């Protein structure tokens, strides 16, 4: 009997400790623990201060309130549950319920999603959202739903990550010639690797969780990511130049494990979906406001901002087989949807 009581005490203490830790993040309180409570683990690779996670915490609060504490969204930022490739495996297996992932990495599992990451496809944000909230986004979501035995699905709206720029420690990148033989970190991404190979660089695949240390130790000379991520991940501490190449627009698909999500009631699914899509739209607005001042912010933190007119970079890509190769990969029908928004590419 004493042993049973001790085990009961330890179990209760463990639950109370977990509840207190989660409560410190504003996720849930111990009073919401119960057999009928569904907890959804949501992972991403961005810092806690990034607009995505600011809105994610608001989403968690709204979902908890509207479901009377019966659906709890736990937010795990900064690759806490593993690297991008590790977490993708976890969401496929059901160990993680929700995961935000860029097409440039998701493309290793679902090649069709990379179509939104074609170099210089979208001239501005109006074009981006017309495409991704329209036919191109619908095409990609259908490909995600069909892939991997239907384990994954994507929510209707897509987080913004921004146009990707190039930061370096050795030399600025004002023209494609500056990239020749440069050892540059890219995500484990076929399409981004192909872009920088076309620019005659030496792209090196490294998961985002390891980027800062790779730059700090000079394993690579530079990397490419949106300006807001350069700031929130403090990459300005280990880089000297920020060249505004804007070579690819990037976002994050909000992915879900289909089996796990189906465990929610129909009403709960509607509530969760509503708040996720609303949070994503709010994050787009937050990021747009942040981008208005981000160049000055990074200048103030010591980065040298370098203009990089797009025409020479586009011309360099067009002089290679880059566009023709990817058109062949995606197929004529998908390419036609892309060119409906991007104009003629190949």
Coordinates of N, CA, C and O in Angstrom, one line a residue, residues 11 16-17 36 83 94 185 194 211 273 285 293 339 341:
X11 N 3.3 10.4 -9.5 CA 2.6 10.7 -10.7 C 1.9 12.1 -10.7 O 1.9 12.8 -11.6
X16 N 1.6 17.8 -12.0 CA 1.6 19.2 -11.5 C 2.7 20.0 -12.1 O 2.6 21.2 -12.5
X17 N 3.9 19.4 -12.1 CA 5.1 20.0 -12.6 C 5.0 20.4 -14.1 O 5.3 21.5 -14.5
X36 N -10.5 14.0 -21.1 CA -11.2 14.4 -22.3 C -10.5 15.6 -22.9 O -11.0 16.2 -23.9
X83 N 15.4 19.0 -35.3 CA 15.7 19.7 -36.5 C 14.5 19.6 -37.5 O 13.5 18.9 -37.2
X94 N 3.0 11.0 -36.3 CA 1.9 11.4 -35.3 C 2.5 11.8 -34.0 O 1.7 12.2 -33.1
X185 N 25.6 28.4 -46.8 CA 24.6 27.5 -46.2 C 23.2 27.6 -46.9 O 22.7 28.7 -47.1
X194 N 19.8 24.1 -56.2 CA 20.0 24.3 -57.6 C 20.2 25.7 -58.0 O 20.9 26.0 -58.9
X211 N 22.6 26.7 -37.9 CA 23.2 27.8 -38.8 C 24.1 28.7 -38.1 O 25.2 29.1 -38.5
X273 N -9.2 25.3 -36.9 CA -8.9 25.8 -38.2 C -9.1 27.3 -38.4 O -8.3 28.0 -38.9
X285 N 0.4 40.4 -41.5 CA 0.3 41.9 -41.3 C 1.5 42.3 -40.3 O 2.1 43.3 -40.5
X293 N 10.8 48.5 -41.3 CA 11.9 49.1 -40.6 C 13.1 48.2 -40.4 O 14.1 48.6 -39.8
X339 N 2.9 30.3 -64.0 CA 3.1 31.4 -64.9 C 1.9 32.3 -65.0 O 2.0 33.4 -65.5
X341 N 0.6 33.6 -62.6 CA 1.0 34.7 -61.7 C 2.3 35.3 -61.9 O 2.5 36.5 -61.8

